[in-house]
PDB file of N, CA, C and O in Angstrom:
ATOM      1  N   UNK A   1      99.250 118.621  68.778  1.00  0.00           N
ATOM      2  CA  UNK A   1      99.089 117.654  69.860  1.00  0.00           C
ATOM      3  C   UNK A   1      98.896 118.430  71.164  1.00  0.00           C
ATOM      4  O   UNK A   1      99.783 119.166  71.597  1.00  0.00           O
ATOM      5  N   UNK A   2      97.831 118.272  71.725  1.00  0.00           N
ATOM      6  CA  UNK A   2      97.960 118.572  73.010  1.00  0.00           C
ATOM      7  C   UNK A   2      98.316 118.770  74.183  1.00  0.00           C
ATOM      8  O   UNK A   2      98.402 117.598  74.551  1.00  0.00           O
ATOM      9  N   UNK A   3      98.559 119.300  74.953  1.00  0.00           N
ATOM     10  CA  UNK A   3      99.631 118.684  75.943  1.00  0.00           C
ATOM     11  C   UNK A   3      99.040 117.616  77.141  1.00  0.00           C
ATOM     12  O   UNK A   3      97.852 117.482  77.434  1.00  0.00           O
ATOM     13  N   UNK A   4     100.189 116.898  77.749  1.00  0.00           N
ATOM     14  CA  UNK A   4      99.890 115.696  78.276  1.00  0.00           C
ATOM     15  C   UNK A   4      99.431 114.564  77.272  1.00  0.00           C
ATOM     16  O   UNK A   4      98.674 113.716  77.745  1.00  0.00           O
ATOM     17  N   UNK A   5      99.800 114.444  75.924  1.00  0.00           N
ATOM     18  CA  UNK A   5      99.065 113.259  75.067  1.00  0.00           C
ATOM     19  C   UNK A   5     100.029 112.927  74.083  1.00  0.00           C
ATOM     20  O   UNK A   5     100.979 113.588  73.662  1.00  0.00           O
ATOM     21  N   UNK A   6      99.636 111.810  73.791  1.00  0.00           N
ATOM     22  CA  UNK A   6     101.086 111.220  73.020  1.00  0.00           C
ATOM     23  C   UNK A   6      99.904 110.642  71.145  1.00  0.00           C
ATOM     24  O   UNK A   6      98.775 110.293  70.800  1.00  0.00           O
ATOM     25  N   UNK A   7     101.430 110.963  70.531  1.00  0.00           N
ATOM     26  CA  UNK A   7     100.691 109.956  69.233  1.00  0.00           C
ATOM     27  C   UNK A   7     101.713 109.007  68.674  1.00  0.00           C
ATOM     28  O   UNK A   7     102.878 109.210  68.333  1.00  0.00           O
ATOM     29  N   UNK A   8     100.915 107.824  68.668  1.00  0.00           N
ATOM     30  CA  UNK A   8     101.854 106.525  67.970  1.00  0.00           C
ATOM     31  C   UNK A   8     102.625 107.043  66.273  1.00  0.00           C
ATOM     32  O   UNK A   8     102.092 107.841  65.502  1.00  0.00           O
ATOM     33  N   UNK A   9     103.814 106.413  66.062  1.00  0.00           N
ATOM     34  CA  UNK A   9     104.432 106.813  65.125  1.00  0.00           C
ATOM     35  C   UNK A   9     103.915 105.518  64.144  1.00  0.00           C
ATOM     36  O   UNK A   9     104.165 105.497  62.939  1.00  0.00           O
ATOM     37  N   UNK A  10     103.399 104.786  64.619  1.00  0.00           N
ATOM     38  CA  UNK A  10     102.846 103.953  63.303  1.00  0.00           C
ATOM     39  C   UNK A  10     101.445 104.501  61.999  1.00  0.00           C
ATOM     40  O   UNK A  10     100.860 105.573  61.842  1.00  0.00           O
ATOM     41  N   UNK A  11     101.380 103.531  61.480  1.00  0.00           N
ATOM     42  CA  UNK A  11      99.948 103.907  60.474  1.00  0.00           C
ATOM     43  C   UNK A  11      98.509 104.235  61.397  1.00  0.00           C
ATOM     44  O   UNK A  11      97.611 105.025  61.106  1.00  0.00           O
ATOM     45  N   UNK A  12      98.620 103.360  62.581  1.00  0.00           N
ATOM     46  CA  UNK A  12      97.582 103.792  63.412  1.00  0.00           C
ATOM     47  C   UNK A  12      96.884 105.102  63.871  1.00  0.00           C
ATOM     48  O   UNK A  12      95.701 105.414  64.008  1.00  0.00           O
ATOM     49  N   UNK A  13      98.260 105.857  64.087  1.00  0.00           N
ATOM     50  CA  UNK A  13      97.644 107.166  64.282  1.00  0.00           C
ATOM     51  C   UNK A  13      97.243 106.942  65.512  1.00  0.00           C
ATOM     52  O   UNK A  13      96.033 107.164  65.502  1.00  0.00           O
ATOM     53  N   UNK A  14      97.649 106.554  66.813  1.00  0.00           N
ATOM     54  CA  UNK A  14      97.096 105.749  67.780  1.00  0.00           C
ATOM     55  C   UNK A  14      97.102 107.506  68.631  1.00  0.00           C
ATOM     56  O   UNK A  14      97.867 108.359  68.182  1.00  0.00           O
ATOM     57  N   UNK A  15      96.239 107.810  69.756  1.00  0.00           N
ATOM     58  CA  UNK A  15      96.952 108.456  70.729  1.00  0.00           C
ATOM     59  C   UNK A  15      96.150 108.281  71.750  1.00  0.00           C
ATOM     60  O   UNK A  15      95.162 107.548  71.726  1.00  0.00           O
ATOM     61  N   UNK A  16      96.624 109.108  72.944  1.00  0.00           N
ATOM     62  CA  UNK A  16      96.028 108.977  74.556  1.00  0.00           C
ATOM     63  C   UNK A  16      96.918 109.515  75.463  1.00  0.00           C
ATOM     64  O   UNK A  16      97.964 109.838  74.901  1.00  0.00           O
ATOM     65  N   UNK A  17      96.909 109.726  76.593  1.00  0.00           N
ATOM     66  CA  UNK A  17      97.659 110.315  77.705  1.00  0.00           C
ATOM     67  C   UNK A  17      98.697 109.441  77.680  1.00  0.00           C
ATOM     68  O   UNK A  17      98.795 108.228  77.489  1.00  0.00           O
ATOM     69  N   UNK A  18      99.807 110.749  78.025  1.00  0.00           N
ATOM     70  CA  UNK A  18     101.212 110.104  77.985  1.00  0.00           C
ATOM     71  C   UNK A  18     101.170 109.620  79.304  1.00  0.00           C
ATOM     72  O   UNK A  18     101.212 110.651  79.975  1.00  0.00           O
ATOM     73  N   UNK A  19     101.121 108.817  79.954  1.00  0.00           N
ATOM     74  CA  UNK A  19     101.061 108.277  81.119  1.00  0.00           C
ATOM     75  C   UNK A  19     102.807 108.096  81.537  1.00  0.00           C
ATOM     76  O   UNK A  19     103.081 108.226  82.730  1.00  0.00           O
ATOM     77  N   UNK A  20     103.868 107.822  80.629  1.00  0.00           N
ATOM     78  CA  UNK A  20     105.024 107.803  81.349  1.00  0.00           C
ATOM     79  C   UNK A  20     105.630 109.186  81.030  1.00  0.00           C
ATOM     80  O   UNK A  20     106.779 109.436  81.394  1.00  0.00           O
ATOM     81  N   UNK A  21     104.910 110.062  80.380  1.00  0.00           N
ATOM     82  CA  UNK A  21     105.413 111.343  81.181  1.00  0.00           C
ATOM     83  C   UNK A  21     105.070 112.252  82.314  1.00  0.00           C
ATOM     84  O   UNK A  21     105.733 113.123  82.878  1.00  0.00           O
ATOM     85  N   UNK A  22     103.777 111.787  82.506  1.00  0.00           N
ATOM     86  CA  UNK A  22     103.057 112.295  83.655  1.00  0.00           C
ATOM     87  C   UNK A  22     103.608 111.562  84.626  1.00  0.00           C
ATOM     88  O   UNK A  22     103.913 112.204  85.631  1.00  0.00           O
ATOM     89  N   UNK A  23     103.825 110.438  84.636  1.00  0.00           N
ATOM     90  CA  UNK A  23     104.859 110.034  86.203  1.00  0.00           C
ATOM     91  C   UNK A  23     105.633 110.246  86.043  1.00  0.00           C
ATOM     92  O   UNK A  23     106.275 109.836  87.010  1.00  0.00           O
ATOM     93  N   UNK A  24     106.416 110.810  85.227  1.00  0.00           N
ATOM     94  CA  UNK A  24     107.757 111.828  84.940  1.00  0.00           C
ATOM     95  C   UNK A  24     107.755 113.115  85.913  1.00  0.00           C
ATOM     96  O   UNK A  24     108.705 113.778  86.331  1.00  0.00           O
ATOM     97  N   UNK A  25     106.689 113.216  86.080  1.00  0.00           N
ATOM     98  CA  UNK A  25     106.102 114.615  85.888  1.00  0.00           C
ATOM     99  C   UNK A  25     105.941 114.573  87.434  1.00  0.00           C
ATOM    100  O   UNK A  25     106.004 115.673  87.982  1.00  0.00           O
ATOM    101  N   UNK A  26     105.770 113.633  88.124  1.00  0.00           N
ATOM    102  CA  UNK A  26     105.323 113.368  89.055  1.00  0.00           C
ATOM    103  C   UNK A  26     103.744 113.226  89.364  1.00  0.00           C
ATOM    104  O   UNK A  26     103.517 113.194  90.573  1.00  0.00           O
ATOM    105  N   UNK A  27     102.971 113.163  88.804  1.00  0.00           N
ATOM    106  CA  UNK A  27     101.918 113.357  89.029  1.00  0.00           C
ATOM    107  C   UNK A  27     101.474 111.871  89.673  1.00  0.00           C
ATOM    108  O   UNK A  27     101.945 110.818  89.243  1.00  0.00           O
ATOM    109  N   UNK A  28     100.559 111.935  90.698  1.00  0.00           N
ATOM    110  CA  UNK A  28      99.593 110.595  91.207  1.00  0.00           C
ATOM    111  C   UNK A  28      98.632 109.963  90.401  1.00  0.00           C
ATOM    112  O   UNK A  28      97.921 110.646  89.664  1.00  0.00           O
ATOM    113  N   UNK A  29      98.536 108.875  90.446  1.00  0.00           N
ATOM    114  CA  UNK A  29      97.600 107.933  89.718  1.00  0.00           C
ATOM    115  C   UNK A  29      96.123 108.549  90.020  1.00  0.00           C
ATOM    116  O   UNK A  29      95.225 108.092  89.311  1.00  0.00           O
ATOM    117  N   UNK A  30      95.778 109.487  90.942  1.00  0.00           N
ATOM    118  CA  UNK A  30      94.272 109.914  90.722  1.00  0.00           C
ATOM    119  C   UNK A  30      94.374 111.172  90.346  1.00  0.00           C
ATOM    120  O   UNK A  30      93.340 111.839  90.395  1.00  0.00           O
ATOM    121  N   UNK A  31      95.963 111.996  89.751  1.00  0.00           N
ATOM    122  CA  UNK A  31      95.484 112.878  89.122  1.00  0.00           C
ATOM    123  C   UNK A  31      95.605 112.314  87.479  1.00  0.00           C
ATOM    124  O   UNK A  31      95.043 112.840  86.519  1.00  0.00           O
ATOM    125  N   UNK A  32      96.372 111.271  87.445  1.00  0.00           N
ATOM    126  CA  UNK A  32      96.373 110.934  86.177  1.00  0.00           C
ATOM    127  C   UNK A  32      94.957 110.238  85.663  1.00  0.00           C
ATOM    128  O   UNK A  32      94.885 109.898  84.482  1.00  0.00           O
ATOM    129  N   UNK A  33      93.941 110.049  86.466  1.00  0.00           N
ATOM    130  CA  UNK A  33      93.008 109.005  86.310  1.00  0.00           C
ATOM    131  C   UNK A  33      92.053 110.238  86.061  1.00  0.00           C
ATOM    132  O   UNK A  33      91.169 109.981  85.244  1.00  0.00           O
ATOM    133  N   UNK A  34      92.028 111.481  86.563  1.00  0.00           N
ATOM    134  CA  UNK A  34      90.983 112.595  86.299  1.00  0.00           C
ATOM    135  C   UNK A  34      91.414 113.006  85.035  1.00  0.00           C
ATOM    136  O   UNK A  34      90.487 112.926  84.228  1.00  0.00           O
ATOM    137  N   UNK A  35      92.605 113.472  84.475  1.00  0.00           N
ATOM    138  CA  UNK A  35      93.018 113.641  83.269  1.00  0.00           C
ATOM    139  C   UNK A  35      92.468 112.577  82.442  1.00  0.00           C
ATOM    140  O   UNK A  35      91.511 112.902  81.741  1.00  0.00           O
ATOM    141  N   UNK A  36      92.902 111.287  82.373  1.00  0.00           N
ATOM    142  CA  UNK A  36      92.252 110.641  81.267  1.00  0.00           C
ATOM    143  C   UNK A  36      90.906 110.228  81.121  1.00  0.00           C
ATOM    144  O   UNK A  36      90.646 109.805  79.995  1.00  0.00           O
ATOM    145  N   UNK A  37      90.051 110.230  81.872  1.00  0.00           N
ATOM    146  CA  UNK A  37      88.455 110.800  82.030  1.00  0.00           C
ATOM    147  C   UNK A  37      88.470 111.884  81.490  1.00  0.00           C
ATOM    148  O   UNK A  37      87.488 111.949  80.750  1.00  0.00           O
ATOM    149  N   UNK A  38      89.166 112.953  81.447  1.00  0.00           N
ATOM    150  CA  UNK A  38      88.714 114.399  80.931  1.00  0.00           C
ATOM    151  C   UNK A  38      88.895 114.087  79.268  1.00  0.00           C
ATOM    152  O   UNK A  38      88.048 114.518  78.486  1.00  0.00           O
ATOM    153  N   UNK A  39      89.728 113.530  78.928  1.00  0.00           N
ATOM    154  CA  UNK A  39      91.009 113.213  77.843  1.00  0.00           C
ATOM    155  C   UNK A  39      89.484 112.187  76.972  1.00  0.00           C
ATOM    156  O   UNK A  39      89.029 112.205  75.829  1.00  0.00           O
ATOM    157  N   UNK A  40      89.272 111.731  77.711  1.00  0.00           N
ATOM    158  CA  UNK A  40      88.200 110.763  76.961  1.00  0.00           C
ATOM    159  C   UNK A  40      87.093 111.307  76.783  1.00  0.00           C
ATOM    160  O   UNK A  40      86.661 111.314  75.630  1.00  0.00           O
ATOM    161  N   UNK A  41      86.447 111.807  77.651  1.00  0.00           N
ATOM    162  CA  UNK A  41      85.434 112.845  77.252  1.00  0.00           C
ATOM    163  C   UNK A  41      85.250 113.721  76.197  1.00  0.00           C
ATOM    164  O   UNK A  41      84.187 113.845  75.589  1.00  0.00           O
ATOM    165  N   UNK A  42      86.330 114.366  75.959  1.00  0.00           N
ATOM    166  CA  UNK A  42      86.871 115.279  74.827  1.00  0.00           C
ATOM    167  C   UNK A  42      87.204 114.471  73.112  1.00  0.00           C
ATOM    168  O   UNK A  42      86.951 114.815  71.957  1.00  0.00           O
ATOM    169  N   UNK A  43      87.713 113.571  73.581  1.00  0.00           N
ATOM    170  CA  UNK A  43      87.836 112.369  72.435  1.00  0.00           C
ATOM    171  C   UNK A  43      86.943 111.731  71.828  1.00  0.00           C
ATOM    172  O   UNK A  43      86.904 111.540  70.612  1.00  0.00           O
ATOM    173  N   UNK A  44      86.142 111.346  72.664  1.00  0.00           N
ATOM    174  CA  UNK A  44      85.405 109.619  72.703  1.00  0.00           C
ATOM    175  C   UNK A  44      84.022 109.663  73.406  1.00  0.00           C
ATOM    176  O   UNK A  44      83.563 108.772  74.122  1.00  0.00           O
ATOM    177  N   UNK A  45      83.275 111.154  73.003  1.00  0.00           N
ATOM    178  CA  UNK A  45      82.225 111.399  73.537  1.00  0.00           C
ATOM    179  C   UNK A  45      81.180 110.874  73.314  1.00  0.00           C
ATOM    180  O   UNK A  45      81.011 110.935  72.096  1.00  0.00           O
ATOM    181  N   UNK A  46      79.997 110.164  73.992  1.00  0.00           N
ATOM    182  CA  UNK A  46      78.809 109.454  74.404  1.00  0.00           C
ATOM    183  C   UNK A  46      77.677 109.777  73.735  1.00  0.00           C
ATOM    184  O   UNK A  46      76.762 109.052  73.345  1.00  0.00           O
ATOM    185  N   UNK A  47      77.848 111.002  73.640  1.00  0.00           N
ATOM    186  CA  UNK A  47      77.068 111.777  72.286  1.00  0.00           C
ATOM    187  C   UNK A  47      76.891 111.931  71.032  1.00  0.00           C
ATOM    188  O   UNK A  47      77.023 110.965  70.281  1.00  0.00           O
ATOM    189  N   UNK A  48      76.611 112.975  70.636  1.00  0.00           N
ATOM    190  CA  UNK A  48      76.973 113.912  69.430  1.00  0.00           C
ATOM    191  C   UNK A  48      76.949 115.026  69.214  1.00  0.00           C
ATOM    192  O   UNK A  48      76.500 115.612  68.229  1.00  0.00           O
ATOM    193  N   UNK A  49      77.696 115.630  70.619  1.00  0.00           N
ATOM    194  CA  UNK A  49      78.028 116.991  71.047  1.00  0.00           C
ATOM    195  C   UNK A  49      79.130 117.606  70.116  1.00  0.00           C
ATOM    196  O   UNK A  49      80.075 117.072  69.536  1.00  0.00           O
ATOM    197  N   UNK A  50      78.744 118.765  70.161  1.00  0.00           N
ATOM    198  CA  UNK A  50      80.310 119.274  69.003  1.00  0.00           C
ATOM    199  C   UNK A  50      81.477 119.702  69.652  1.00  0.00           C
ATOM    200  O   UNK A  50      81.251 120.435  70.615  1.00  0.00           O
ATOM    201  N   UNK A  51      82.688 119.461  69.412  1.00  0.00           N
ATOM    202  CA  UNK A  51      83.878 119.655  69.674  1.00  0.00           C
ATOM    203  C   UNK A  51      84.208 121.081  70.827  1.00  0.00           C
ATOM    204  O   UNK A  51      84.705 121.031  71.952  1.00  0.00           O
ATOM    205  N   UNK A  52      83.808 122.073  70.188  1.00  0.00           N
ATOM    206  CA  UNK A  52      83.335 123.073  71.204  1.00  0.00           C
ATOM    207  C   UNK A  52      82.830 122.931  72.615  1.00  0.00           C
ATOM    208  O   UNK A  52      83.171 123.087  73.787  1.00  0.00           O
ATOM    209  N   UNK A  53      82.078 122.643  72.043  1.00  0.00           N
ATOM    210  CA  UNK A  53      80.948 122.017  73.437  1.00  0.00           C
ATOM    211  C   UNK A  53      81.799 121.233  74.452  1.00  0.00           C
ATOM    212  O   UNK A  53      81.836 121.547  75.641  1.00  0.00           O
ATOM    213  N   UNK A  54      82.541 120.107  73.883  1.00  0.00           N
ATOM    214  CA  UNK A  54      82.845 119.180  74.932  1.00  0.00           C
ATOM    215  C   UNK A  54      84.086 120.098  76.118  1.00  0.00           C
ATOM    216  O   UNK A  54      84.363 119.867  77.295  1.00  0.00           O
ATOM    217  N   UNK A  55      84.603 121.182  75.139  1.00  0.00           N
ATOM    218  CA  UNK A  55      85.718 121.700  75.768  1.00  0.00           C
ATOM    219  C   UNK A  55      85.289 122.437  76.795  1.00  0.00           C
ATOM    220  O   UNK A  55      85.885 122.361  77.869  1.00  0.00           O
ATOM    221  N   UNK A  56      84.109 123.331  76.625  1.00  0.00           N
ATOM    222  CA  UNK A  56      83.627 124.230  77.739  1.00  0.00           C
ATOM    223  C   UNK A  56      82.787 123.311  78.636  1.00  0.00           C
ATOM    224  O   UNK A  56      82.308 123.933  79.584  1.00  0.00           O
ATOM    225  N   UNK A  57      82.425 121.822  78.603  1.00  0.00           N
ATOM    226  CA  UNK A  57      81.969 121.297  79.788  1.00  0.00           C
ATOM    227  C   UNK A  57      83.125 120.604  80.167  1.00  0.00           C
ATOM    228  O   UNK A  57      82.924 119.892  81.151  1.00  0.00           O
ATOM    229  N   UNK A  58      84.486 120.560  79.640  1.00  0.00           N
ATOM    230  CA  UNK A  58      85.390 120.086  80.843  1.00  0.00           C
ATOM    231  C   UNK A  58      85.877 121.077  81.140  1.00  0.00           C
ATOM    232  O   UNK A  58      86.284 120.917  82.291  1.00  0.00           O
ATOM    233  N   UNK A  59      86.183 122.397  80.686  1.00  0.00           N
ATOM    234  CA  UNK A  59      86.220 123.661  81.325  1.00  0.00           C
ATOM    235  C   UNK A  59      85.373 123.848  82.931  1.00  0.00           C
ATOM    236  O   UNK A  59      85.880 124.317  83.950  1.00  0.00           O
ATOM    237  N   UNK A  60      84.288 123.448  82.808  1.00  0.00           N
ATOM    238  CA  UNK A  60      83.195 123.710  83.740  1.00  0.00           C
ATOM    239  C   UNK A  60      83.869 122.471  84.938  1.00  0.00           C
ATOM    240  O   UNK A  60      84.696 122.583  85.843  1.00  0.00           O
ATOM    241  N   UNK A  61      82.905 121.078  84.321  1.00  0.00           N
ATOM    242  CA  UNK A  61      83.469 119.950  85.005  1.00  0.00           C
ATOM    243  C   UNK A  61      84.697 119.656  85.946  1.00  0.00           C
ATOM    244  O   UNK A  61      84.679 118.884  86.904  1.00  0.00           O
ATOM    245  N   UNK A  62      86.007 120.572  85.410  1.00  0.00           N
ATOM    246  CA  UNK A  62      87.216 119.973  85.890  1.00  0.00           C
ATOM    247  C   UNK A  62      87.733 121.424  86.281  1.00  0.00           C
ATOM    248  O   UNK A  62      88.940 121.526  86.503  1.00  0.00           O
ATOM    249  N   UNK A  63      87.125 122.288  86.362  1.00  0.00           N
ATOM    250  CA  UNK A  63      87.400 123.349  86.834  1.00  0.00           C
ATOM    251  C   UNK A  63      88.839 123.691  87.976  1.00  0.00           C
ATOM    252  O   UNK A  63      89.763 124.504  87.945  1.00  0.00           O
ATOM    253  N   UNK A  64      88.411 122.567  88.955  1.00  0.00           N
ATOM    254  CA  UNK A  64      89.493 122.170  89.560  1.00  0.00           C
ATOM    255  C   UNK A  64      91.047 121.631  89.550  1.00  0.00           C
ATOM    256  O   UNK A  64      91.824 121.405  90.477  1.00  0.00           O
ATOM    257  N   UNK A  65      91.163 121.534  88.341  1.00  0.00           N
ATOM    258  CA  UNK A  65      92.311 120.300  88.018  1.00  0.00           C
ATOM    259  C   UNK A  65      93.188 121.406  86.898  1.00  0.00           C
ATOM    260  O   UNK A  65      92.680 121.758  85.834  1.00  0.00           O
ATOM    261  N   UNK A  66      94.233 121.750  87.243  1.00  0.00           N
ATOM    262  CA  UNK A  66      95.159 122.783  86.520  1.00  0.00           C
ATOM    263  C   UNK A  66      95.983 122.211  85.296  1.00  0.00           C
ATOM    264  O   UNK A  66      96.720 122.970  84.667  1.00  0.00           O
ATOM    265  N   UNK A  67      95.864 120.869  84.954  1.00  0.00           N
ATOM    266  CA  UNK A  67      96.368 119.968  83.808  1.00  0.00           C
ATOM    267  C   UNK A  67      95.434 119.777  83.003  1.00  0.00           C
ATOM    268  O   UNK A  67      95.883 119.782  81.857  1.00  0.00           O
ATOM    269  N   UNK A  68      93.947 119.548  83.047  1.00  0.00           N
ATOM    270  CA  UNK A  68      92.607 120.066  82.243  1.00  0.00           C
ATOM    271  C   UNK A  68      92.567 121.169  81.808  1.00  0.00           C
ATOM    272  O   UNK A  68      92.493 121.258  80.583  1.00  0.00           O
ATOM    273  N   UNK A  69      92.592 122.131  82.426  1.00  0.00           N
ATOM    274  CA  UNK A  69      92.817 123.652  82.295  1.00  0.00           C
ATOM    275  C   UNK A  69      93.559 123.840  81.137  1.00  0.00           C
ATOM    276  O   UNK A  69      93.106 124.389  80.133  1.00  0.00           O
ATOM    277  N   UNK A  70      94.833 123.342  81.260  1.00  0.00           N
ATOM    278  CA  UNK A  70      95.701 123.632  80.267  1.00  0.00           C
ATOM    279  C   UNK A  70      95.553 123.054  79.235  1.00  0.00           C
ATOM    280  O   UNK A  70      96.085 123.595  78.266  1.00  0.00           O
ATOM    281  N   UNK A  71      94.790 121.739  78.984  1.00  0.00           N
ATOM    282  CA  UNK A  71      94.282 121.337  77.506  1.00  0.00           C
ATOM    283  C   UNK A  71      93.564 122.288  76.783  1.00  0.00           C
ATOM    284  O   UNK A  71      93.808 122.577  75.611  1.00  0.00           O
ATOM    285  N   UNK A  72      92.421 122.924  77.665  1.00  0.00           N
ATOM    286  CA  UNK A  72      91.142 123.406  77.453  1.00  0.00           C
ATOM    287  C   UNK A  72      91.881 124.610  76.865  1.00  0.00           C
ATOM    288  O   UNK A  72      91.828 124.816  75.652  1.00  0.00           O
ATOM    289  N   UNK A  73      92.499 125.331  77.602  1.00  0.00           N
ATOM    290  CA  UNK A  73      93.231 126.747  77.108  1.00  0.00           C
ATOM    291  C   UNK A  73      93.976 126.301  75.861  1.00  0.00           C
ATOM    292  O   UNK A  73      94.117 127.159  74.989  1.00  0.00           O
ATOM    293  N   UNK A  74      94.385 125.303  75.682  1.00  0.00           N
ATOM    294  CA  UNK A  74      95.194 125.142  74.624  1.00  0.00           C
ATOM    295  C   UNK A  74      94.337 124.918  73.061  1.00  0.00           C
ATOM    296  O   UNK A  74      94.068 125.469  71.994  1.00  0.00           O
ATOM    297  N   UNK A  75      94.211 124.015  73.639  1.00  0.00           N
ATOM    298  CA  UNK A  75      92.116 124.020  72.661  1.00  0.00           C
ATOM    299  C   UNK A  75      91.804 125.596  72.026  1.00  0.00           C
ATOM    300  O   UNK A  75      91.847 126.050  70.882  1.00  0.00           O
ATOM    301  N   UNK A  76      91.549 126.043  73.037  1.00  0.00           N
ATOM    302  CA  UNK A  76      90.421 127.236  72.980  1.00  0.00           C
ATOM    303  C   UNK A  76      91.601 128.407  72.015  1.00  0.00           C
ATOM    304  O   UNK A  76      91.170 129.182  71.161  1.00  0.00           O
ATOM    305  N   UNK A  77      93.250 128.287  72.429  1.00  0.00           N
ATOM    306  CA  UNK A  77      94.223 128.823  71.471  1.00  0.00           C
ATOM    307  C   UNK A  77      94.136 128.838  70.193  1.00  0.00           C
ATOM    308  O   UNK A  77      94.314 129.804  69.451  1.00  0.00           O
ATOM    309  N   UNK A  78      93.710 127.189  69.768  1.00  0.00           N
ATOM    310  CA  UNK A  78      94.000 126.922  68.510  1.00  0.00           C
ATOM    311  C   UNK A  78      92.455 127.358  67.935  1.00  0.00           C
ATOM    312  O   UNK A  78      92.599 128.084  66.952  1.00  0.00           O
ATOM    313  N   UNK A  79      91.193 127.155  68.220  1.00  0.00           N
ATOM    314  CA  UNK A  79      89.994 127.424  67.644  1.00  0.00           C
ATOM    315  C   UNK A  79      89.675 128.725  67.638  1.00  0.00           C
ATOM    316  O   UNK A  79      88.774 129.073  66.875  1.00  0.00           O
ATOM    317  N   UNK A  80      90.241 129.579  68.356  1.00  0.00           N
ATOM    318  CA  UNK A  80      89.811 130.996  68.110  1.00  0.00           C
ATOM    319  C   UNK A  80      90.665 131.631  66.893  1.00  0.00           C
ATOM    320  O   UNK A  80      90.461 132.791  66.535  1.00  0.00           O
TER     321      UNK A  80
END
């Protein structure tokens, strides 16, 4: 599991940004709103870009945002 993301304990298999740990966390509703844009991108892509791919354009994309970062690095941990 990624960090910042939660998974339902039912059959669903449900997941998405933990949103009540990130206001745990303190974080603001527009950094939580850039995270789950990034979070969806990576998930629930528009394409049929490969998994790889999506990570090094939110690498690029979100360059800015140090909670992206840390998905992406975490990502990039497990695939190498």
């Amino acid at each position: 599991v990624t960090p910042y993301t939660r998974i339902t304990k039912d059959e669903t298999g449900n997941f998405g940004i933990n949103l009540v740990g990130l206001k745990r966390r303190g974080l603001d509703d527009k950094e939580i709103a850039k995270l789950s844009k990034a979070f969806k991108k990576l998930m629930y892509p528009k394409d049929e870009s490969l998994f790889e791919e999506r990570v090094e354009m939110l690498a690029k994309e979100f360059a800015d945002n140090k909670y992206v970062l840390e998905i992406v690095d975490f990502i990039k941990q497990d695939i190498t």
